[in-house]
Coordinates of C-alpha atoms and ligand atoms in Angstrom, one line a residue:
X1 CA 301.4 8.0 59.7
X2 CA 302.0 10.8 57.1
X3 CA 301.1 7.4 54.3
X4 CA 297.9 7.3 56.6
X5 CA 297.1 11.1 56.0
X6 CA 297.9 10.6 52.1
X7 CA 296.2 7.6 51.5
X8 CA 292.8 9.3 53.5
X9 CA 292.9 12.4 50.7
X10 CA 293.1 10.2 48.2
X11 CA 290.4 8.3 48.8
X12 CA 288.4 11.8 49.9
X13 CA 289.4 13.4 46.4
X14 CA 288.2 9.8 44.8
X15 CA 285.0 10.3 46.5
X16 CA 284.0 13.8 45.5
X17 CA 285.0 13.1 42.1
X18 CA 283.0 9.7 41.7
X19 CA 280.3 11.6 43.2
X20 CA 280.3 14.9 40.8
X21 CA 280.6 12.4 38.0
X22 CA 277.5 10.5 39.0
X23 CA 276.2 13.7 39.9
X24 CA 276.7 15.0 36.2
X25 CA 275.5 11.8 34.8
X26 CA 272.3 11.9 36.8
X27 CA 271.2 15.8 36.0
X28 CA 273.2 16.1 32.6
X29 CA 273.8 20.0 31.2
X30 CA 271.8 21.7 28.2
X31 CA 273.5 24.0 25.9
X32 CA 271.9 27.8 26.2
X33 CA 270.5 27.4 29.3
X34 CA 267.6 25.2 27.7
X35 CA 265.6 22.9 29.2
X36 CA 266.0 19.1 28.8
X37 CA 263.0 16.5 28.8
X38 CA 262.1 15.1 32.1
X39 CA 263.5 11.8 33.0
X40 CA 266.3 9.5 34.4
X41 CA 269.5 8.7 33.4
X42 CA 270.0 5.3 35.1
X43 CA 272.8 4.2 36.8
X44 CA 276.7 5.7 35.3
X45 CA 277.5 4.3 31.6
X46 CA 274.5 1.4 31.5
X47 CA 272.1 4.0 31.9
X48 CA 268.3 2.2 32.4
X49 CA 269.4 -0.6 29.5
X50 CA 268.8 -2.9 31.9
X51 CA 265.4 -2.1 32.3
X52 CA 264.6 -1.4 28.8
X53 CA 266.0 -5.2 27.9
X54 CA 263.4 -7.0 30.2
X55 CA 261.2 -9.2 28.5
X56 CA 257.3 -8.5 28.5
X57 CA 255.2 -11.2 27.2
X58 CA 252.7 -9.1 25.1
X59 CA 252.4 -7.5 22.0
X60 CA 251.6 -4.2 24.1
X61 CA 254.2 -1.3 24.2
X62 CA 257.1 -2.4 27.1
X63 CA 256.7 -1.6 30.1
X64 CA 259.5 0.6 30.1
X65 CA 258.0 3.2 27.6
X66 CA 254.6 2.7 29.6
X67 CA 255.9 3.6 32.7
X68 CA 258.0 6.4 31.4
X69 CA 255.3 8.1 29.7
X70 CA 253.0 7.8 32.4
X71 CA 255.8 9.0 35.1
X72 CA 257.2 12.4 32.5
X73 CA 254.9 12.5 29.7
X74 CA 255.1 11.8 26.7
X75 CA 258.8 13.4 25.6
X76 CA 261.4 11.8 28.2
X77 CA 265.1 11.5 28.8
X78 CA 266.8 8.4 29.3
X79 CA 270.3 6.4 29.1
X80 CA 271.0 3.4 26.9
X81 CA 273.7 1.6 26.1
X82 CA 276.1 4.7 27.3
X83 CA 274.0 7.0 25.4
X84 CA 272.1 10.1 26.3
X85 CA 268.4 10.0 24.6
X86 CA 265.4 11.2 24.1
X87 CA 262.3 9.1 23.5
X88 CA 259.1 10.2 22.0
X89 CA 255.2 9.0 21.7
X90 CA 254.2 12.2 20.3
X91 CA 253.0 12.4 17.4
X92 CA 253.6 15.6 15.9
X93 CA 257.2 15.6 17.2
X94 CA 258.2 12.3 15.6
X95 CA 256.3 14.0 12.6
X96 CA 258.4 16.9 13.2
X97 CA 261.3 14.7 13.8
X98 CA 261.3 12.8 10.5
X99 CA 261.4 16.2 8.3
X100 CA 264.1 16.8 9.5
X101 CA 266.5 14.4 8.6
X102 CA 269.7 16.2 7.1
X103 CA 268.8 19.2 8.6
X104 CA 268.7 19.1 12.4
X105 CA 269.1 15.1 12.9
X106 CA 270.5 12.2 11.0
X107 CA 270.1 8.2 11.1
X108 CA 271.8 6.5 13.8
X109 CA 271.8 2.9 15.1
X110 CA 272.8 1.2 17.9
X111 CA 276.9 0.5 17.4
X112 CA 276.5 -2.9 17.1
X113 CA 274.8 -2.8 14.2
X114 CA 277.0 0.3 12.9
X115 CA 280.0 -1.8 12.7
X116 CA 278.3 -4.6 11.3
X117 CA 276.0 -3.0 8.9
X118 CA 278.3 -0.3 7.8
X119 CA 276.5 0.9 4.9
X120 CA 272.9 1.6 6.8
X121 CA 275.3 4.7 8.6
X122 CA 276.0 6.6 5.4
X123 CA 274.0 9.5 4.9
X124 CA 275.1 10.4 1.1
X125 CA 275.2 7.1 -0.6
X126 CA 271.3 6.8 0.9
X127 CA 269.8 7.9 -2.0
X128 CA 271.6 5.0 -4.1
X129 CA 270.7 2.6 -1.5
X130 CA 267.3 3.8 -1.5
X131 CA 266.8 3.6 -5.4
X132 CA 269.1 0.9 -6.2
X133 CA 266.9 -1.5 -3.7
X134 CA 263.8 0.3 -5.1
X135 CA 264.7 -0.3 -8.6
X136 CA 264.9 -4.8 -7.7
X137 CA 262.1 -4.8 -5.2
X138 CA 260.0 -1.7 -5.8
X139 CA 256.0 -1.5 -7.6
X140 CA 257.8 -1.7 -10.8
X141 CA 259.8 -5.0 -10.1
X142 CA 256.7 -6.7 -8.3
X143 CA 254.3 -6.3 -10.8
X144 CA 256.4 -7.0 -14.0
X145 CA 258.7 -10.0 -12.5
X146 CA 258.5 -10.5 -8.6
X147 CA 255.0 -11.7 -8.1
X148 CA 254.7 -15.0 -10.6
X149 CA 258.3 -15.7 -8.6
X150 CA 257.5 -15.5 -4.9
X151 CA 254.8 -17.5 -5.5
X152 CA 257.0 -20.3 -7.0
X153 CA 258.9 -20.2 -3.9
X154 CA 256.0 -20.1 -1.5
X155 CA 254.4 -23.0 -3.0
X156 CA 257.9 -25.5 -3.5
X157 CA 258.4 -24.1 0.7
X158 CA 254.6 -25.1 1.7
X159 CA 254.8 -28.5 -0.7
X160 CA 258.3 -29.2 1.3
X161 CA 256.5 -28.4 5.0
X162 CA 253.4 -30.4 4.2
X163 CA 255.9 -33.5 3.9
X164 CA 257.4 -32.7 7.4
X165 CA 256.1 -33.5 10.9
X166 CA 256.1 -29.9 12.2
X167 CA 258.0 -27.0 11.3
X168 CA 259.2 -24.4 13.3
X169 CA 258.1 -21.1 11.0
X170 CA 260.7 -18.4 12.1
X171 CA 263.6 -20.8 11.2
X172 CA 261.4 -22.2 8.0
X173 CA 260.4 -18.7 6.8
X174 CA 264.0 -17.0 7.4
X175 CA 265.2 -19.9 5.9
X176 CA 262.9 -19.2 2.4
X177 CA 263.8 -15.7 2.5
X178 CA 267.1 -15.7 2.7
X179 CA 267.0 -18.4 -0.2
X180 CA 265.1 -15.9 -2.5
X181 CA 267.0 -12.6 -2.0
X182 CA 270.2 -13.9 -2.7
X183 CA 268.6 -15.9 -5.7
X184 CA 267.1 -11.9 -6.8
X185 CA 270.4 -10.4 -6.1
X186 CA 272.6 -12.8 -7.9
X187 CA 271.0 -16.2 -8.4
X188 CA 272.0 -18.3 -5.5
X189 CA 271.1 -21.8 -5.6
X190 CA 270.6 -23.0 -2.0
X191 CA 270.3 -26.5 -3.2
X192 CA 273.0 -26.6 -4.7
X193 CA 275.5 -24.7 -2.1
X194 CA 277.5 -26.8 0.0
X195 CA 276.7 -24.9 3.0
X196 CA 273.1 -24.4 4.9
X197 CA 274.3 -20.2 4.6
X198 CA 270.8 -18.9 5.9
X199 CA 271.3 -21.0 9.4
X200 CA 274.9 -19.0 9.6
X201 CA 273.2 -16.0 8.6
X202 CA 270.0 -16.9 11.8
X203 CA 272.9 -16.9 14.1
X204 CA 274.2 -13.8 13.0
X205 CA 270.9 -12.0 13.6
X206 CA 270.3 -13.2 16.6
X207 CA 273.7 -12.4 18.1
X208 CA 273.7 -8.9 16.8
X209 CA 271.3 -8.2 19.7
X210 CA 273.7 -9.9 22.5
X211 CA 276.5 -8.4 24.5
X212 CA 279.1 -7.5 22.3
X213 CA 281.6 -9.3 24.0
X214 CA 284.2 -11.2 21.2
X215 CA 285.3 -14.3 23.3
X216 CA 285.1 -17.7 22.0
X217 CA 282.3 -19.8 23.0
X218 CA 280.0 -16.1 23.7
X219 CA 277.3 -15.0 21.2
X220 CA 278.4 -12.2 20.0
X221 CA 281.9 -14.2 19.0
X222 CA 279.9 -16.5 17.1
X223 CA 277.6 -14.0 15.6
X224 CA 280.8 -11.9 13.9
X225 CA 282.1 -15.5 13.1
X226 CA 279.2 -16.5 10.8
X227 CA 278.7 -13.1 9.4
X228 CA 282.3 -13.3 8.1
X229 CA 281.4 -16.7 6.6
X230 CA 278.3 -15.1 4.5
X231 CA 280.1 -12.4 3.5
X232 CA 283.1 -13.7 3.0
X233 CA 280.3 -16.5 0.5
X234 CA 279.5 -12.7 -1.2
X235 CA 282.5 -11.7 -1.8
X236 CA 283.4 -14.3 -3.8
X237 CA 280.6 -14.2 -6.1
X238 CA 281.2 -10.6 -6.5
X239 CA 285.1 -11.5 -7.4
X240 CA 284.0 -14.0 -9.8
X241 CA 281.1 -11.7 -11.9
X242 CA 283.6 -9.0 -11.4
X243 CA 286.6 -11.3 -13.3
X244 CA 283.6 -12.3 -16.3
X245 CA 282.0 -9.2 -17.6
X246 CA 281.0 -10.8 -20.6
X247 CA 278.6 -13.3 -18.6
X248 CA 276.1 -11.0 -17.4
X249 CA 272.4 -11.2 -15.9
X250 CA 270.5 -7.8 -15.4
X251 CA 270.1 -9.1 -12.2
X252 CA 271.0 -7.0 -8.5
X253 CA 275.0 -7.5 -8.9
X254 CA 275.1 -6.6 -12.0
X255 CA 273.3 -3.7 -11.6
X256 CA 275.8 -2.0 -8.8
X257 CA 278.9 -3.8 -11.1
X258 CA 277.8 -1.5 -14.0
X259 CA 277.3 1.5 -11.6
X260 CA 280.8 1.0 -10.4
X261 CA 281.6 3.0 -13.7
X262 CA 279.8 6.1 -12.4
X263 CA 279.3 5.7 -8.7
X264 CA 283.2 6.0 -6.8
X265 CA 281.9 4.8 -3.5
X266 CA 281.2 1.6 -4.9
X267 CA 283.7 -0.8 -4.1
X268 CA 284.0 -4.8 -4.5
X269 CA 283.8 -4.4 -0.4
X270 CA 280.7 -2.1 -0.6
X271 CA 278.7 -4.1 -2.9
X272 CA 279.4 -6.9 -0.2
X273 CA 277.6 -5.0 2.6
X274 CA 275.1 -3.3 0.1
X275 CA 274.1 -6.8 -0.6
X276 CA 274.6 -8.1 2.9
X277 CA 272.8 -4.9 4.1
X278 CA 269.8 -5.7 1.9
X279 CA 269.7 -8.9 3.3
X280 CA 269.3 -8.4 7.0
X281 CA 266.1 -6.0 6.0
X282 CA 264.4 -8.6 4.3
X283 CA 265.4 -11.8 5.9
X284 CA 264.4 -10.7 10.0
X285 CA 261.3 -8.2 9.8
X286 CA 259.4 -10.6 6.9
X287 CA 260.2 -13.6 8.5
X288 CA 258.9 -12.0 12.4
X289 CA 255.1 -10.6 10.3
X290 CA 254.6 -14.1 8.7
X291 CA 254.9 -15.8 12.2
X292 CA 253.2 -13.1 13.9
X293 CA 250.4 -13.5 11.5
X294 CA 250.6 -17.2 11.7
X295 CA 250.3 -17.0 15.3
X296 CA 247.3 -14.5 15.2
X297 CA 245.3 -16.7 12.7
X298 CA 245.6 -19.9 14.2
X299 CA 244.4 -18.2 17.8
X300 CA 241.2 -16.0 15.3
X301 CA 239.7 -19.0 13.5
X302 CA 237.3 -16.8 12.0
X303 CA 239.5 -14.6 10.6
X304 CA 241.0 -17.3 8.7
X305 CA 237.4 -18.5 7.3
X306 CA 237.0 -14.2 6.4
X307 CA 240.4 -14.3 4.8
X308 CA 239.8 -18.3 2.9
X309 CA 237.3 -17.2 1.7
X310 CA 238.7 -14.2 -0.1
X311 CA 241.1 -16.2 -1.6
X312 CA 239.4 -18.7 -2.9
X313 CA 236.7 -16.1 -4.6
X314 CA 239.9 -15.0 -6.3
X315 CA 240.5 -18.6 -8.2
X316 CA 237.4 -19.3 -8.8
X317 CA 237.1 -16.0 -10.1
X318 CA 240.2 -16.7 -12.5
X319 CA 239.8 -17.9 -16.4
X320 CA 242.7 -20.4 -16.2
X321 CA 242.8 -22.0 -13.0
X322 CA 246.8 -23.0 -13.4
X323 CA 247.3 -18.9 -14.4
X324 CA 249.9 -17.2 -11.5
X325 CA 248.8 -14.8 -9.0
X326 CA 247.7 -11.7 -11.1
X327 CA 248.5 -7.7 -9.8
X328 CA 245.1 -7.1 -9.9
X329 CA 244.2 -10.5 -8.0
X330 CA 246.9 -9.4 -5.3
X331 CA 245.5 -6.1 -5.3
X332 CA 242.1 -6.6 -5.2
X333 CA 243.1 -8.7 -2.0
X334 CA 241.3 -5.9 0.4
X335 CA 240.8 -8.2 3.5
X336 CA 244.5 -10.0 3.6
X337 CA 246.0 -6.6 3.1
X338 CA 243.8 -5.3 6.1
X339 CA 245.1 -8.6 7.8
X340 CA 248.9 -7.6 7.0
X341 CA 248.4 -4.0 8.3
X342 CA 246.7 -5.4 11.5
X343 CA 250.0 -7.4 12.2
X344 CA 252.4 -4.5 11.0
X345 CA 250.5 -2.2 13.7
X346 CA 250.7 -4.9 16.1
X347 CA 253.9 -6.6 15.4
X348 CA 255.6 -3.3 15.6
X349 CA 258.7 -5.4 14.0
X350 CA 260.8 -1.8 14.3
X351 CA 260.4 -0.7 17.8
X352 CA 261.6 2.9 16.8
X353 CA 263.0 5.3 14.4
X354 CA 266.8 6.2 15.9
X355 CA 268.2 9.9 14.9
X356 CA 271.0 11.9 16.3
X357 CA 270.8 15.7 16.8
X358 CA 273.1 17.0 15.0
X359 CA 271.9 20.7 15.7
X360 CA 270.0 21.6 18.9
X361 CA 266.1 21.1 18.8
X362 CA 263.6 23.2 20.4
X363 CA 260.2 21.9 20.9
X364 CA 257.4 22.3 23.4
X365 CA 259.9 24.2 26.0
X366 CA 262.6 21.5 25.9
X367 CA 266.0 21.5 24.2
X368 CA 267.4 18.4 22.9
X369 CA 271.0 19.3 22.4
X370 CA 272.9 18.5 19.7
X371 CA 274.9 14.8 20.3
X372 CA 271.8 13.5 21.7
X373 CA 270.0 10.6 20.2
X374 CA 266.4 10.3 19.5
X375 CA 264.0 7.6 19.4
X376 CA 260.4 8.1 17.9
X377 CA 258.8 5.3 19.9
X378 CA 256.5 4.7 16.6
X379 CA 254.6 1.5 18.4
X380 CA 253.2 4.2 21.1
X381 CA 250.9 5.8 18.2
X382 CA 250.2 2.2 16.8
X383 CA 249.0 0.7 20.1
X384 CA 247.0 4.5 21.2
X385 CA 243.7 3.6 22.3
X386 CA 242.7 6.5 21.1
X387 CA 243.2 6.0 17.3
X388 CA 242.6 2.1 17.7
X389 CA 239.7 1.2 20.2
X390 CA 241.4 -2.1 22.0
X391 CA 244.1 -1.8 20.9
X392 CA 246.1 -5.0 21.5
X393 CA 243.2 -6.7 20.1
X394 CA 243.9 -8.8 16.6
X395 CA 240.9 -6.6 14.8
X396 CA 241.5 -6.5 11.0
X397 CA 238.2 -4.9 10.0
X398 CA 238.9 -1.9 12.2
X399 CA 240.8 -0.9 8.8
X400 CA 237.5 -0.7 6.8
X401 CA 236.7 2.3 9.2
X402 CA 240.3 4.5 9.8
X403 CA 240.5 7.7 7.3
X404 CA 244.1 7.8 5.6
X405 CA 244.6 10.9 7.0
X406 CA 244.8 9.0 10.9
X407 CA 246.2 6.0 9.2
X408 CA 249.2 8.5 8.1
X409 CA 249.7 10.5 11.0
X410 CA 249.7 7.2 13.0
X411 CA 250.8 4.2 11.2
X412 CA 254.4 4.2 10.4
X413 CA 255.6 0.6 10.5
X414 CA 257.9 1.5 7.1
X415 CA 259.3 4.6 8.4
X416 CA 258.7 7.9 7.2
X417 CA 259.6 11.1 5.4
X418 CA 263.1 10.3 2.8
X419 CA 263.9 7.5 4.8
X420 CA 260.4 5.5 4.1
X421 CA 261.6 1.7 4.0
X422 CA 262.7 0.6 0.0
X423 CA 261.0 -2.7 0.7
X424 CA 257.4 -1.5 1.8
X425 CA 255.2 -2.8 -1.1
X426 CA 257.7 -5.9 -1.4
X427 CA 257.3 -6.9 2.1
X428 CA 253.3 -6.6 1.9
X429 CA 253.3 -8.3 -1.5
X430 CA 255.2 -11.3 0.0
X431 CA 253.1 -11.9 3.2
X432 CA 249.9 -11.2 0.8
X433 CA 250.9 -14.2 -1.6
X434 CA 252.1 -16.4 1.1
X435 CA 248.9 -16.1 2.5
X436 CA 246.9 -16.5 -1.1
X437 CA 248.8 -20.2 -1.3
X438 CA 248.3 -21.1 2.3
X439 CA 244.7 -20.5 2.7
X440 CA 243.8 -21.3 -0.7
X441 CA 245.6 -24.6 -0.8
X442 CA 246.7 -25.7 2.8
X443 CA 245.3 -26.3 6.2
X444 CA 247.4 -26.1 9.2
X445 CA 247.8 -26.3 12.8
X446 CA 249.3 -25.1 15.8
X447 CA 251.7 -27.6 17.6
X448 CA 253.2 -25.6 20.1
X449 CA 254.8 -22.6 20.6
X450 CA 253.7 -18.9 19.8
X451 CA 254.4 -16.8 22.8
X452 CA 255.2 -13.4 22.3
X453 CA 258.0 -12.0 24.1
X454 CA 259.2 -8.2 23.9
X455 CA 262.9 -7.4 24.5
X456 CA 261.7 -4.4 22.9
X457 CA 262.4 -6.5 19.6
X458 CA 259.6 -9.1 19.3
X459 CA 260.3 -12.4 19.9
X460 CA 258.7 -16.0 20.1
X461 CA 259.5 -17.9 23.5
X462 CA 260.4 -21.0 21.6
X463 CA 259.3 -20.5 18.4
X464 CA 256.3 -21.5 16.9
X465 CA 255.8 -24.9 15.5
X466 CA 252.8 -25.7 12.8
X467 CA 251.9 -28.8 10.8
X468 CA 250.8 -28.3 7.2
X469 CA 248.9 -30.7 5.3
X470 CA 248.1 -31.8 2.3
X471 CA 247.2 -29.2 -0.5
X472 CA 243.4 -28.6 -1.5
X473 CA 242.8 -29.3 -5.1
X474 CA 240.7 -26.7 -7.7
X475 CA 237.5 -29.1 -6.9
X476 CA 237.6 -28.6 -2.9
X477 CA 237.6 -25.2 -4.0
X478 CA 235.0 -24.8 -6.5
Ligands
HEM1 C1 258.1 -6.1 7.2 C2 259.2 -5.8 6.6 C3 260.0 -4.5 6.8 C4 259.9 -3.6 7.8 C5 258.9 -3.6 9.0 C6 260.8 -2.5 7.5 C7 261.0 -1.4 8.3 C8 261.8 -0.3 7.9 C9 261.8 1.0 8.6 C10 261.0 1.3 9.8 C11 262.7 1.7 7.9 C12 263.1 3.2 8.2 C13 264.3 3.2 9.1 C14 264.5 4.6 9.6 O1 263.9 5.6 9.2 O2 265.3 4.7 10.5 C15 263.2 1.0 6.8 C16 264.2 1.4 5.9 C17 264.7 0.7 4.9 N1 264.3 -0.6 4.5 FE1 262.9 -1.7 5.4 N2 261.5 -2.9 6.4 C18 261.0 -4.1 5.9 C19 261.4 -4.8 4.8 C20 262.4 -4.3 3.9 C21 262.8 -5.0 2.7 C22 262.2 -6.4 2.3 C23 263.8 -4.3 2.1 C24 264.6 -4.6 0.9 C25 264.1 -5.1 -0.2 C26 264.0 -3.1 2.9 C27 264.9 -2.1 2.6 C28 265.0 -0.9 3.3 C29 265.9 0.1 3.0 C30 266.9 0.1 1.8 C31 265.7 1.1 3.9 C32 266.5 2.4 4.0 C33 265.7 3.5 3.2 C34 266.4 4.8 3.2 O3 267.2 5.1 4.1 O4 266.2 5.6 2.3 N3 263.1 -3.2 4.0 N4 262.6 -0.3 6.8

């Protein structure tokens, strides 16, 4: 009987601790008797992930922010992944926000992508990272070098689709980039590898955003398994430059091998992820805007005739018609860059800037303690109807009319503040001639394909599939 008795408390004590614990978890403290944002916490340790992970098939914000907003306004509490955060649609405290990096807030990611993109975690060795990638894909480097040599590889990738049936562009295009930024960082010769790396490299990225559950035959156990694979590729180029310093390029490895003289963070294992690192930048957001644009010109025929047209002004316009894209041909290219902003705004290809508080923030009557992460929701203030009339609408001209002063305070595909993205002008330069070579010299079509799928991380429902054809010659054009 007495067992009876026991076993009842324990199960009573069990109770009222489960319940203070949920309790807790549901109406969580603030330091100095602040005020946290409104909101809910979810259910105990997956928080509202769930919810936030539930496909919406449009390029409008997710439901989940929406809703949110709408239910607490536009600063709200909520739980993902196990962790306490703050979102936020407003615009002067994501401006607010972003100035304070190293001060009251630092960069934080998801811890998936921590432990397998360890150097995007490292505040101090930013500022390398930052100029280092700047120095190989900044203004500088596209003008003098890069231009003439992305649009080598855009027109040997568009001669190689036009001999294919269809082609489905988010494996073609990752596929080409990843192809070219190894080539940049230490002239890797797909053609010659014995391995198709960049399909390794796809699986990786698409796992990183799985359970992370390291079983054989899951995701997430493939995912690490490819990624060891490419870097494992890395590493031993890096071993092999590293054992030859006479043979030497000027190219991105050698660069970070000469720093190693000055820099002591920079290991052989570093200047794996750095590279690695790099890679995952360019390879997934370029490859999502080039099938986002694809998928919004093929559904906005005139658009395309607006854009053709531009481009073929510029050739004809040009002294030798065999000369290379020019800088001032790509940058007299007003309408395609108004084009590649218009996808940026709607792509919204980074769903949010993530911070951690690393000192307690007071703004508009709320506390945001310190341990707390934040997200500055950036697509909210690219999809406000109030800065841009329909706003889910594909509308490039609307550019012709925004002021850079609302274009600043509400555009921020790249980032902001110290953090800005390294490959900003590289990104649009590589859509821009893409473009210049398809229009000017292809014609395409949709197959199938093409629907958009937010999980927030945009997404196409089974790809998109296109058919190229032949190229036009200087005579269709002139
Ligand atoms: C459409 C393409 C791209 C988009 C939308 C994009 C977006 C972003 C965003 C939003 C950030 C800021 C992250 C934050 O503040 O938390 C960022 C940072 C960064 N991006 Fe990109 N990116 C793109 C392409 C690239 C490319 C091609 C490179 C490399 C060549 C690159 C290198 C970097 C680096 C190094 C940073 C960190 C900068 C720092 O912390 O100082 N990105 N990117």
């Amino acid at each position: 009987m007495w067992l009876v008795g026991v076993w009842c408390s324990v199960v009573a004590l069990a109770t009222i601790l489960v319940t203070r614990w949920i309790q807790k978890w549901r109406n969580p403290s603030c330091s100095n008797e602040g005020v946290l944002p409104p909101g809910s916490m979810g259910f105990p340790l997956i928080g509202e992930t769930i919810q936030l992970l539930i496909p919406s098939p449009s390029l409008d914000l997710h439901p989940f922010i929406k809703n949110r907003v709408q239910r607490y306004g536009p600063i709200f509490r909520t739980s993902v992944v196990g962790r306490p955060i703050v979102m936020s649609t407003d615009s002067k405290f994501n401006h607010y926000i972003i100035t304070e990096e190293g001060k009251s807030v630092e960069l934080w990611y998801l811890d998936t992508f921590s432990k397998m993109l360890p150097i995007y975690g490292v505040g101090s060795i930013q500022k390398y990272i930052r100029n280092i990638a700047l120095s190989h894909f900044g203004v500088e480097s596209i003008r003098e070098r890069l231009l003439p040599q992305v649009e080598q590889i855009v027109q040997k990738t568009l001669r190689s689709w036009s001999t294919q049936k269809s082609v489905e562009l988010k494996h073609a295009t990752s596929s080409m980039l990843f192809d070219f930024t190894l080539k940049q960082m230490f002239g890797y010769d797909s053609e010659n590898s014995p391995e198709k790396l960049s399909d390794k490299f796809a699986n990786f990225v698409h796992g990183l955003m799985s359970l992370p559950l390291n079983k054989p035959g899951t995701t997430y156990h493939k995912c690490l398994k490819d990624q060891k694979e490419v870097l494992s590729m890395m590493r031993g180029i890096v071993k092999e430059r590293l054992a030859s310093p006479d043979k030497r390029r000027g190219d991105f490895l050698d660069h970070a091998i000469q720093d190693m003289k000055t820099e002591n963070f920079l290991t052989e294992d570093f200047i794996v992820q750095l590279m690695f690192g790099i890679l995952f930048g360019t390879f997934e957001p370029i490859s999502a805007v080039l099938v986002l644009t694809l998928k919004l010109l093929s559904d906005h025929p005139l658009i395309v005739e607006e854009l053709t047209a531009e481009h073929e002004a510029i050739l004809r316009n040009r002294q030798n018609p065999n000369s290379s894209l020019s800088w001032d041909e790509y940058k007299s290219m007003t309408f395609t860059l108004n084009v590649i902003n218009e996808v940026l705004r709607l792509g919204n290809v980074a769903p949010g800037l993530l911070r951690r508080v690393t000192k307690d923030i007071k703004f508009n009557g709320y506390t945001i303690p310190t341990g707390w992460d934040i997200v500055l929701v950036t697509p909210a203030l690219q999809l406000n109807p109030e800065t841009f009339k329909d706003p889910v609408a594909f509308n490039p001209s609307r550019w012709k009319c925004l002021d850079s002063y609302t274009i600043s305070k509400n555009f921020m595909p790249f980032g902001g503040g110290i953090r800005q993205c390294a490959g900003a002008d590289y990104s649009r330069a590589f859509v821009a001639t893409f473009l210049h070579i398809l229009v000017s010299k292809y014609r395409w079509t949709k197959i199938k394909g093409g629907s958009i799928v937010r999980k927030p991380i945009l997404d196409f429902e089974g790809g998109l599939e296109i058919e190229v054809s032949e190229e036009k010659t200087n005579e269709d054009i002139a």
